[in-house]
């Protein structure tokens, strides 16, 4: 998966968000509550996993909560970009001033080792997600 390279380099802090509400208008981001903050050094592993996610095709899925990362620069003002992952749809949407197409929609294989590890990292940030029993396919719905 491709992230905006210059913005990734400029990232100082990543906020992990548990998506909860569908957007009010098509093309707008989902909303949700932040569950963790990762300083740049801690986010490096997630960036490597995201970059290595193999592609996939779109899967039909209705609304299921997902996860997002919001990346901030040194000024910690507005996010440089946000990547919203919907594992059951095999979809990631990128939003923000560093994204050239808004929203930029990409598809990834959540069943890949990278997809499973990324989901495990997200779940590890959220006590509610840790308490949930894994689904048969081990995917977050």
Coordinates of C-alpha atoms in Angstrom, one line a residue:
X1 CA 0.0 0.0 0.0
X2 CA 1.3 3.5 -0.8
X3 CA 1.3 6.3 1.7
X4 CA 2.3 9.9 1.0
X5 CA 6.1 9.5 1.3
X6 CA 6.9 13.0 2.2
X7 CA 4.2 13.1 4.9
X8 CA 5.3 9.8 6.3
X9 CA 8.8 11.2 6.6
X10 CA 7.4 14.3 8.4
X11 CA 5.3 12.2 10.8
X12 CA 6.2 12.8 14.5
X13 CA 3.2 11.2 16.2
X14 CA 0.5 8.8 15.2
X15 CA -2.9 8.6 16.8
X16 CA -4.6 5.2 16.6
X17 CA -8.4 5.6 16.2
X18 CA -11.2 3.0 16.7
X19 CA -13.7 3.9 13.9
X20 CA -17.3 3.9 15.1
X21 CA -19.5 6.0 13.0
X22 CA -20.0 6.1 9.2
X23 CA -19.4 9.4 7.5
X24 CA -22.3 11.8 7.2
X25 CA -21.6 12.3 3.5
X26 CA -19.9 10.1 0.9
X27 CA -16.2 10.7 0.6
X28 CA -15.9 12.1 4.1
X29 CA -13.9 10.2 6.8
X30 CA -15.4 7.9 9.4
X31 CA -15.3 9.1 12.9
X32 CA -14.2 7.4 16.1
X33 CA -12.3 7.7 19.4
X34 CA -8.5 7.8 19.7
X35 CA -7.3 4.8 21.7
X36 CA -3.5 5.2 21.6
X37 CA -0.7 7.6 20.7
X38 CA 2.4 6.2 19.0
X39 CA 5.6 8.3 18.8
X40 CA 7.4 8.1 15.5
X41 CA 9.7 5.3 16.7
X42 CA 6.8 3.1 17.7
X43 CA 4.9 3.9 14.5
X44 CA 7.8 2.7 12.3
X45 CA 6.7 -1.0 12.6
X46 CA 3.1 -0.1 11.6
X47 CA 4.4 2.0 8.6
X48 CA 6.5 -1.0 7.5
X49 CA 3.5 -3.3 7.7
X50 CA 1.2 -0.9 5.9
X51 CA 3.8 -0.5 3.1
X52 CA 4.1 -4.3 2.8
X53 CA 0.4 -5.0 2.7
X54 CA -0.4 -7.0 -0.5
X55 CA -3.1 -5.7 -2.7
X56 CA -6.6 -7.1 -3.0
X57 CA -9.9 -6.3 -4.6
X58 CA -12.9 -4.6 -3.1
X59 CA -15.2 -6.8 -1.0
X60 CA -18.8 -6.0 -0.3
X61 CA -19.4 -5.3 3.4
X62 CA -21.9 -2.7 4.7
X63 CA -20.7 -0.8 7.8
X64 CA -18.4 -2.5 10.2
X65 CA -16.2 -0.5 12.5
X66 CA -12.5 -0.4 11.6
X67 CA -9.3 1.3 12.6
X68 CA -7.5 4.4 11.5
X69 CA -4.1 6.1 12.0
X70 CA -3.8 9.9 12.0
X71 CA -0.4 11.2 11.4
X72 CA 0.8 14.5 12.8
X73 CA 3.9 16.5 12.1
X74 CA 6.2 18.2 14.7
X75 CA 3.7 21.0 15.3
X76 CA 1.0 18.5 16.3
X77 CA -1.6 20.8 14.7
X78 CA -3.9 19.3 12.0
X79 CA -3.2 15.7 10.8
X80 CA -1.0 15.4 7.8
X81 CA -3.1 12.5 6.7
X82 CA -5.4 9.7 8.0
X83 CA -5.6 6.1 6.8
X84 CA -8.8 4.3 7.6
X85 CA -8.7 0.6 7.5
X86 CA -11.8 -1.5 7.0
X87 CA -10.5 -5.0 7.3
X88 CA -13.8 -6.8 6.3
X89 CA -14.0 -4.7 3.1
X90 CA -10.3 -5.1 2.2
X91 CA -10.3 -1.3 2.0
X92 CA -8.1 1.6 3.1
X93 CA -9.0 5.2 2.5
X94 CA -6.5 8.0 2.8
X95 CA -7.7 11.5 3.7
X96 CA -5.9 14.8 4.4
X97 CA -3.8 17.6 3.0
X98 CA -0.9 15.3 2.1
X99 CA -3.2 13.0 0.0
X100 CA -3.2 13.9 -3.7
X101 CA -6.6 12.3 -4.4
X102 CA -9.3 12.7 -1.8
X103 CA -10.3 10.2 -0.7
X104 CA -7.6 7.9 -2.0
X105 CA -9.0 4.4 -1.9
X106 CA -6.7 1.3 -1.9
X107 CA -7.4 -2.3 -1.3
X108 CA -5.3 -4.7 0.7
X109 CA -5.3 -8.4 1.8
X110 CA -6.3 -8.5 5.5
X111 CA -5.6 -12.2 5.7
X112 CA -2.0 -11.7 4.8
X113 CA 0.6 -12.0 7.6
X114 CA 1.1 -8.2 7.4
X115 CA -2.7 -7.6 7.6
X116 CA -3.1 -9.9 10.6
X117 CA -0.1 -8.3 12.4
X118 CA -1.4 -4.8 11.8
X119 CA -4.8 -5.8 13.1
X120 CA -3.2 -7.4 16.2
X121 CA -1.3 -4.1 16.8
X122 CA -4.5 -2.1 16.6
X123 CA -6.4 -4.5 18.9
X124 CA -3.6 -4.3 21.4
X125 CA -4.2 -0.6 21.8
X126 CA -7.9 -1.0 22.7
X127 CA -8.9 -2.8 25.9
X128 CA -12.4 -3.4 24.5
X129 CA -11.0 -5.0 21.4
X130 CA -8.7 -7.2 23.5
X131 CA -11.7 -8.5 25.4
X132 CA -13.6 -9.5 22.3
X133 CA -13.3 -13.1 21.2
X134 CA -11.7 -13.4 17.7
X135 CA -14.0 -14.1 14.9
X136 CA -13.6 -17.4 13.0
X137 CA -11.6 -15.7 10.2
X138 CA -9.7 -13.6 12.8
X139 CA -10.7 -10.4 11.0
X140 CA -12.1 -7.4 12.7
X141 CA -15.7 -6.8 11.5

